[in-house]
Amino acid sequence: MGHDKVGEEAWLEAKNVNLKTKSDKLTEQCLGPFKITEKVSDRAYQLELPSTMRIHDVFYVGLLSKVKRNELQAWENHPPPITVNGEEEYEVEGIMDSRENKGKWEYLIKWKGYGPKESTWEPKTNLKNMAKHLKKYEKILRQKSLDTAKGL
């Protein structure tokens, strides 16, 4: 990535970044994109990170990759997480599906501002601030069941 300049944006490889999250919803291959604020050396760059990340902001060049313009368009409208009781939360657009996994229910969450590929399966315990979405989803399921029964 030596050809990148201060002011451009870069993806940060996520494998060595500890985000201290209980959920996999933030566990992605790459984080960002983040603005490059300084070339510290030939092998290290400083990035402009959100204050909520609470990690050192200088990274080895091998962990950074150049942002292509078409990739950026898909990511630039992602809203930042909100903080509830000191924990980061992302806004939910809706519940897309549900399944039983090892005796516990999980829900496929569509995150507001993110594409369908970024929807994640979340256990019910992660949905404590989503009562209205759960009620709406359960109402839709009941209606589908009634419609199916009528068709028999």
JSON list of C-alpha atoms in Angstrom, two decimals:
[
{"chain": "A", "resi": 1, "resn": "MET", "atom": "CA", "xyz": [0.00, 0.00, 0.00]},
{"chain": "A", "resi": 2, "resn": "GLY", "atom": "CA", "xyz": [3.04, 2.26, -0.26]},
{"chain": "A", "resi": 3, "resn": "HIS", "atom": "CA", "xyz": [1.43, 4.32, -3.04]},
{"chain": "A", "resi": 4, "resn": "ASP", "atom": "CA", "xyz": [-1.40, 5.54, -0.81]},
{"chain": "A", "resi": 5, "resn": "LYS", "atom": "CA", "xyz": [-1.36, 9.11, 0.38]},
{"chain": "A", "resi": 6, "resn": "VAL", "atom": "CA", "xyz": [-2.47, 11.03, 3.43]},
{"chain": "A", "resi": 7, "resn": "GLY", "atom": "CA", "xyz": [-6.13, 11.96, 2.94]},
{"chain": "A", "resi": 8, "resn": "GLU", "atom": "CA", "xyz": [-7.04, 8.78, 1.06]},
{"chain": "A", "resi": 9, "resn": "GLU", "atom": "CA", "xyz": [-9.01, 5.96, 2.65]},
{"chain": "A", "resi": 10, "resn": "ALA", "atom": "CA", "xyz": [-7.94, 2.41, 3.48]},
{"chain": "A", "resi": 11, "resn": "TRP", "atom": "CA", "xyz": [-9.53, -0.81, 4.70]},
{"chain": "A", "resi": 12, "resn": "LEU", "atom": "CA", "xyz": [-8.09, -2.24, 7.92]},
{"chain": "A", "resi": 13, "resn": "GLU", "atom": "CA", "xyz": [-7.72, -6.03, 8.15]},
{"chain": "A", "resi": 14, "resn": "ALA", "atom": "CA", "xyz": [-9.76, -7.08, 11.20]},
{"chain": "A", "resi": 15, "resn": "LYS", "atom": "CA", "xyz": [-8.01, -10.30, 12.25]},
{"chain": "A", "resi": 16, "resn": "ASN", "atom": "CA", "xyz": [-5.81, -8.69, 14.94]},
{"chain": "A", "resi": 17, "resn": "VAL", "atom": "CA", "xyz": [-8.29, -6.04, 16.09]},
{"chain": "A", "resi": 18, "resn": "ASN", "atom": "CA", "xyz": [-10.06, -6.79, 19.38]},
{"chain": "A", "resi": 19, "resn": "LEU", "atom": "CA", "xyz": [-13.35, -4.89, 19.35]},
{"chain": "A", "resi": 20, "resn": "LYS", "atom": "CA", "xyz": [-14.49, -6.32, 22.73]},
{"chain": "A", "resi": 21, "resn": "THR", "atom": "CA", "xyz": [-17.90, -7.29, 21.42]},
{"chain": "A", "resi": 22, "resn": "LYS", "atom": "CA", "xyz": [-20.07, -10.16, 22.61]},
{"chain": "A", "resi": 23, "resn": "SER", "atom": "CA", "xyz": [-21.65, -10.49, 19.19]},
{"chain": "A", "resi": 24, "resn": "ASP", "atom": "CA", "xyz": [-20.29, -11.51, 15.81]},
{"chain": "A", "resi": 25, "resn": "LYS", "atom": "CA", "xyz": [-22.12, -8.64, 14.12]},
{"chain": "A", "resi": 26, "resn": "LEU", "atom": "CA", "xyz": [-18.92, -6.58, 14.04]},
{"chain": "A", "resi": 27, "resn": "THR", "atom": "CA", "xyz": [-16.63, -9.44, 13.13]},
{"chain": "A", "resi": 28, "resn": "GLU", "atom": "CA", "xyz": [-15.83, -8.79, 9.49]},
{"chain": "A", "resi": 29, "resn": "GLN", "atom": "CA", "xyz": [-12.79, -9.40, 7.31]},
{"chain": "A", "resi": 30, "resn": "CYS", "atom": "CA", "xyz": [-12.03, -5.70, 6.95]},
{"chain": "A", "resi": 31, "resn": "LEU", "atom": "CA", "xyz": [-13.02, -2.64, 8.93]},
{"chain": "A", "resi": 32, "resn": "GLY", "atom": "CA", "xyz": [-13.51, 0.84, 7.59]},
{"chain": "A", "resi": 33, "resn": "PRO", "atom": "CA", "xyz": [-12.81, 2.45, 5.34]},
{"chain": "A", "resi": 34, "resn": "PHE", "atom": "CA", "xyz": [-10.79, 4.89, 7.44]},
{"chain": "A", "resi": 35, "resn": "LYS", "atom": "CA", "xyz": [-9.05, 8.09, 6.39]},
{"chain": "A", "resi": 36, "resn": "ILE", "atom": "CA", "xyz": [-5.24, 7.98, 6.36]},
{"chain": "A", "resi": 37, "resn": "THR", "atom": "CA", "xyz": [-4.10, 10.92, 8.50]},
{"chain": "A", "resi": 38, "resn": "GLU", "atom": "CA", "xyz": [-0.33, 10.41, 8.55]},
{"chain": "A", "resi": 39, "resn": "LYS", "atom": "CA", "xyz": [2.44, 8.32, 7.03]},
{"chain": "A", "resi": 40, "resn": "VAL", "atom": "CA", "xyz": [4.38, 7.45, 10.19]},
{"chain": "A", "resi": 41, "resn": "SER", "atom": "CA", "xyz": [7.07, 5.49, 8.32]},
{"chain": "A", "resi": 42, "resn": "ASP", "atom": "CA", "xyz": [7.48, 3.48, 5.12]},
{"chain": "A", "resi": 43, "resn": "ARG", "atom": "CA", "xyz": [5.73, 0.61, 6.91]},
{"chain": "A", "resi": 44, "resn": "ALA", "atom": "CA", "xyz": [3.15, 2.32, 9.15]},
{"chain": "A", "resi": 45, "resn": "TYR", "atom": "CA", "xyz": [0.19, 4.64, 8.69]},
{"chain": "A", "resi": 46, "resn": "GLN", "atom": "CA", "xyz": [-2.00, 6.48, 11.16]},
{"chain": "A", "resi": 47, "resn": "LEU", "atom": "CA", "xyz": [-5.76, 6.18, 10.56]},
{"chain": "A", "resi": 48, "resn": "GLU", "atom": "CA", "xyz": [-8.65, 8.36, 11.69]},
{"chain": "A", "resi": 49, "resn": "LEU", "atom": "CA", "xyz": [-10.65, 5.91, 13.83]},
{"chain": "A", "resi": 50, "resn": "PRO", "atom": "CA", "xyz": [-13.95, 6.50, 15.63]},
{"chain": "A", "resi": 51, "resn": "SER", "atom": "CA", "xyz": [-13.41, 7.21, 19.34]},
{"chain": "A", "resi": 52, "resn": "THR", "atom": "CA", "xyz": [-15.59, 4.21, 20.20]},
{"chain": "A", "resi": 53, "resn": "MET", "atom": "CA", "xyz": [-12.94, 1.80, 18.87]},
{"chain": "A", "resi": 54, "resn": "ARG", "atom": "CA", "xyz": [-10.47, 2.65, 21.67]},
{"chain": "A", "resi": 55, "resn": "ILE", "atom": "CA", "xyz": [-7.47, 1.07, 19.94]},
{"chain": "A", "resi": 56, "resn": "HIS", "atom": "CA", "xyz": [-4.08, 2.42, 18.83]},
{"chain": "A", "resi": 57, "resn": "ASP", "atom": "CA", "xyz": [-4.45, 4.25, 15.52]},
{"chain": "A", "resi": 58, "resn": "VAL", "atom": "CA", "xyz": [-1.13, 3.37, 13.81]},
{"chain": "A", "resi": 59, "resn": "PHE", "atom": "CA", "xyz": [-1.05, 0.20, 11.69]},
{"chain": "A", "resi": 60, "resn": "TYR", "atom": "CA", "xyz": [1.48, -1.86, 9.76]},
{"chain": "A", "resi": 61, "resn": "VAL", "atom": "CA", "xyz": [1.11, -1.34, 6.01]},
{"chain": "A", "resi": 62, "resn": "GLY", "atom": "CA", "xyz": [0.37, -5.07, 5.50]},
{"chain": "A", "resi": 63, "resn": "LEU", "atom": "CA", "xyz": [-2.92, -4.70, 7.42]},
{"chain": "A", "resi": 64, "resn": "LEU", "atom": "CA", "xyz": [-4.16, -1.93, 5.13]},
{"chain": "A", "resi": 65, "resn": "SER", "atom": "CA", "xyz": [-5.64, -2.14, 1.65]},
{"chain": "A", "resi": 66, "resn": "LYS", "atom": "CA", "xyz": [-6.61, 0.54, -0.82]},
{"chain": "A", "resi": 67, "resn": "VAL", "atom": "CA", "xyz": [-10.27, 1.51, -1.15]},
{"chain": "A", "resi": 68, "resn": "LYS", "atom": "CA", "xyz": [-11.64, 1.24, -4.68]},
{"chain": "A", "resi": 69, "resn": "ARG", "atom": "CA", "xyz": [-14.27, 3.85, -5.55]},
{"chain": "A", "resi": 70, "resn": "ASN", "atom": "CA", "xyz": [-17.06, 1.32, -6.30]},
{"chain": "A", "resi": 71, "resn": "GLU", "atom": "CA", "xyz": [-16.47, -0.37, -2.91]},
{"chain": "A", "resi": 72, "resn": "LEU", "atom": "CA", "xyz": [-16.70, 2.96, -1.13]},
{"chain": "A", "resi": 73, "resn": "GLN", "atom": "CA", "xyz": [-20.11, 3.77, -2.57]},
{"chain": "A", "resi": 74, "resn": "ALA", "atom": "CA", "xyz": [-21.53, 0.62, -0.99]},
{"chain": "A", "resi": 75, "resn": "TRP", "atom": "CA", "xyz": [-20.07, 1.50, 2.44]},
{"chain": "A", "resi": 76, "resn": "GLU", "atom": "CA", "xyz": [-20.17, 5.26, 2.78]},
{"chain": "A", "resi": 77, "resn": "ASN", "atom": "CA", "xyz": [-23.78, 5.44, 3.96]},
{"chain": "A", "resi": 78, "resn": "HIS", "atom": "CA", "xyz": [-23.27, 3.10, 6.91]},
{"chain": "A", "resi": 79, "resn": "PRO", "atom": "CA", "xyz": [-24.49, 4.83, 10.03]},
{"chain": "A", "resi": 80, "resn": "PRO", "atom": "CA", "xyz": [-22.27, 4.76, 13.13]},
{"chain": "A", "resi": 81, "resn": "PRO", "atom": "CA", "xyz": [-23.33, 2.66, 16.11]},
{"chain": "A", "resi": 82, "resn": "ILE", "atom": "CA", "xyz": [-25.30, 4.29, 18.91]},
{"chain": "A", "resi": 83, "resn": "THR", "atom": "CA", "xyz": [-24.22, 3.86, 22.52]},
{"chain": "A", "resi": 84, "resn": "VAL", "atom": "CA", "xyz": [-26.77, 2.40, 24.96]},
{"chain": "A", "resi": 85, "resn": "ASN", "atom": "CA", "xyz": [-25.67, 1.91, 28.58]},
{"chain": "A", "resi": 86, "resn": "GLY", "atom": "CA", "xyz": [-22.03, 2.15, 27.52]},
{"chain": "A", "resi": 87, "resn": "GLU", "atom": "CA", "xyz": [-22.33, -0.53, 24.80]},
{"chain": "A", "resi": 88, "resn": "GLU", "atom": "CA", "xyz": [-22.36, 0.05, 21.06]},
{"chain": "A", "resi": 89, "resn": "GLU", "atom": "CA", "xyz": [-25.53, -0.92, 19.26]},
{"chain": "A", "resi": 90, "resn": "TYR", "atom": "CA", "xyz": [-26.49, -0.72, 15.63]},
{"chain": "A", "resi": 91, "resn": "GLU", "atom": "CA", "xyz": [-29.97, 0.32, 14.57]},
{"chain": "A", "resi": 92, "resn": "VAL", "atom": "CA", "xyz": [-32.22, -2.49, 13.41]},
{"chain": "A", "resi": 93, "resn": "GLU", "atom": "CA", "xyz": [-34.23, -2.13, 10.24]},
{"chain": "A", "resi": 94, "resn": "GLY", "atom": "CA", "xyz": [-36.12, -5.38, 10.71]},
{"chain": "A", "resi": 95, "resn": "ILE", "atom": "CA", "xyz": [-36.12, -9.10, 11.40]},
{"chain": "A", "resi": 96, "resn": "MET", "atom": "CA", "xyz": [-35.88, -11.14, 8.21]},
{"chain": "A", "resi": 97, "resn": "ASP", "atom": "CA", "xyz": [-36.06, -14.75, 9.45]},
{"chain": "A", "resi": 98, "resn": "SER", "atom": "CA", "xyz": [-35.77, -16.99, 12.51]},
{"chain": "A", "resi": 99, "resn": "ARG", "atom": "CA", "xyz": [-34.39, -20.43, 13.25]},
{"chain": "A", "resi": 100, "resn": "GLU", "atom": "CA", "xyz": [-33.81, -22.79, 16.14]},
{"chain": "A", "resi": 101, "resn": "ASN", "atom": "CA", "xyz": [-30.15, -23.50, 16.86]},
{"chain": "A", "resi": 102, "resn": "LYS", "atom": "CA", "xyz": [-29.25, -25.98, 19.63]},
{"chain": "A", "resi": 103, "resn": "GLY", "atom": "CA", "xyz": [-32.59, -25.40, 21.36]},
{"chain": "A", "resi": 104, "resn": "LYS", "atom": "CA", "xyz": [-32.34, -21.60, 21.27]},
{"chain": "A", "resi": 105, "resn": "TRP", "atom": "CA", "xyz": [-34.03, -19.17, 18.89]},
{"chain": "A", "resi": 106, "resn": "GLU", "atom": "CA", "xyz": [-31.97, -16.92, 16.63]},
{"chain": "A", "resi": 107, "resn": "TYR", "atom": "CA", "xyz": [-33.19, -14.10, 14.42]},
{"chain": "A", "resi": 108, "resn": "LEU", "atom": "CA", "xyz": [-31.78, -12.84, 11.12]},
{"chain": "A", "resi": 109, "resn": "ILE", "atom": "CA", "xyz": [-31.32, -9.10, 11.67]},
{"chain": "A", "resi": 110, "resn": "LYS", "atom": "CA", "xyz": [-31.29, -6.55, 8.83]},
{"chain": "A", "resi": 111, "resn": "TRP", "atom": "CA", "xyz": [-29.19, -3.63, 10.08]},
{"chain": "A", "resi": 112, "resn": "LYS", "atom": "CA", "xyz": [-30.27, -0.12, 9.07]},
{"chain": "A", "resi": 113, "resn": "GLY", "atom": "CA", "xyz": [-27.96, 1.34, 6.42]},
{"chain": "A", "resi": 114, "resn": "TYR", "atom": "CA", "xyz": [-26.35, -2.03, 5.61]},
{"chain": "A", "resi": 115, "resn": "GLY", "atom": "CA", "xyz": [-26.96, -4.39, 2.71]},
{"chain": "A", "resi": 116, "resn": "PRO", "atom": "CA", "xyz": [-28.69, -7.80, 2.98]},
{"chain": "A", "resi": 117, "resn": "LYS", "atom": "CA", "xyz": [-25.32, -9.61, 2.84]},
{"chain": "A", "resi": 118, "resn": "GLU", "atom": "CA", "xyz": [-24.43, -7.93, 6.14]},
{"chain": "A", "resi": 119, "resn": "SER", "atom": "CA", "xyz": [-27.50, -9.21, 7.98]},
{"chain": "A", "resi": 120, "resn": "THR", "atom": "CA", "xyz": [-26.52, -11.40, 10.94]},
{"chain": "A", "resi": 121, "resn": "TRP", "atom": "CA", "xyz": [-28.06, -14.20, 12.99]},
{"chain": "A", "resi": 122, "resn": "GLU", "atom": "CA", "xyz": [-28.48, -13.01, 16.58]},
{"chain": "A", "resi": 123, "resn": "PRO", "atom": "CA", "xyz": [-29.65, -14.94, 19.66]},
{"chain": "A", "resi": 124, "resn": "LYS", "atom": "CA", "xyz": [-32.79, -13.61, 21.36]},
{"chain": "A", "resi": 125, "resn": "THR", "atom": "CA", "xyz": [-30.60, -12.45, 24.29]},
{"chain": "A", "resi": 126, "resn": "ASN", "atom": "CA", "xyz": [-28.99, -9.86, 21.96]},
{"chain": "A", "resi": 127, "resn": "LEU", "atom": "CA", "xyz": [-32.40, -8.39, 21.09]},
{"chain": "A", "resi": 128, "resn": "LYS", "atom": "CA", "xyz": [-33.22, -6.72, 24.41]},
{"chain": "A", "resi": 129, "resn": "ASN", "atom": "CA", "xyz": [-33.95, -3.31, 22.83]},
{"chain": "A", "resi": 130, "resn": "MET", "atom": "CA", "xyz": [-35.97, -4.70, 19.93]},
{"chain": "A", "resi": 131, "resn": "ALA", "atom": "CA", "xyz": [-39.41, -5.48, 21.39]},
{"chain": "A", "resi": 132, "resn": "LYS", "atom": "CA", "xyz": [-41.28, -3.59, 18.64]},
{"chain": "A", "resi": 133, "resn": "HIS", "atom": "CA", "xyz": [-39.38, -5.43, 15.88]},
{"chain": "A", "resi": 134, "resn": "LEU", "atom": "CA", "xyz": [-40.03, -8.82, 17.53]},
{"chain": "A", "resi": 135, "resn": "LYS", "atom": "CA", "xyz": [-43.77, -8.08, 17.86]},
{"chain": "A", "resi": 136, "resn": "LYS", "atom": "CA", "xyz": [-43.97, -6.97, 14.21]},
{"chain": "A", "resi": 137, "resn": "TYR", "atom": "CA", "xyz": [-42.08, -10.07, 13.04]},
{"chain": "A", "resi": 138, "resn": "GLU", "atom": "CA", "xyz": [-44.28, -12.43, 15.13]},
{"chain": "A", "resi": 139, "resn": "LYS", "atom": "CA", "xyz": [-47.43, -10.73, 13.76]},
{"chain": "A", "resi": 140, "resn": "ILE", "atom": "CA", "xyz": [-46.20, -11.29, 10.18]},
{"chain": "A", "resi": 141, "resn": "LEU", "atom": "CA", "xyz": [-45.44, -14.96, 10.99]},
{"chain": "A", "resi": 142, "resn": "ARG", "atom": "CA", "xyz": [-48.94, -15.46, 12.45]},
{"chain": "A", "resi": 143, "resn": "GLN", "atom": "CA", "xyz": [-50.49, -13.89, 9.35]},
{"chain": "A", "resi": 144, "resn": "LYS", "atom": "CA", "xyz": [-48.43, -16.16, 7.07]},
{"chain": "A", "resi": 145, "resn": "SER", "atom": "CA", "xyz": [-49.54, -19.20, 9.10]},
{"chain": "A", "resi": 146, "resn": "LEU", "atom": "CA", "xyz": [-53.20, -18.16, 8.77]},
{"chain": "A", "resi": 147, "resn": "ASP", "atom": "CA", "xyz": [-52.81, -17.58, 5.02]},
{"chain": "A", "resi": 148, "resn": "THR", "atom": "CA", "xyz": [-51.17, -21.00, 4.62]},
{"chain": "A", "resi": 149, "resn": "ALA", "atom": "CA", "xyz": [-53.93, -22.69, 6.63]},
{"chain": "A", "resi": 150, "resn": "LYS", "atom": "CA", "xyz": [-56.61, -21.01, 4.49]},
{"chain": "A", "resi": 151, "resn": "GLY", "atom": "CA", "xyz": [-54.93, -22.39, 1.38]},
{"chain": "A", "resi": 152, "resn": "LEU", "atom": "CA", "xyz": [-55.20, -26.02, 2.55]}
]
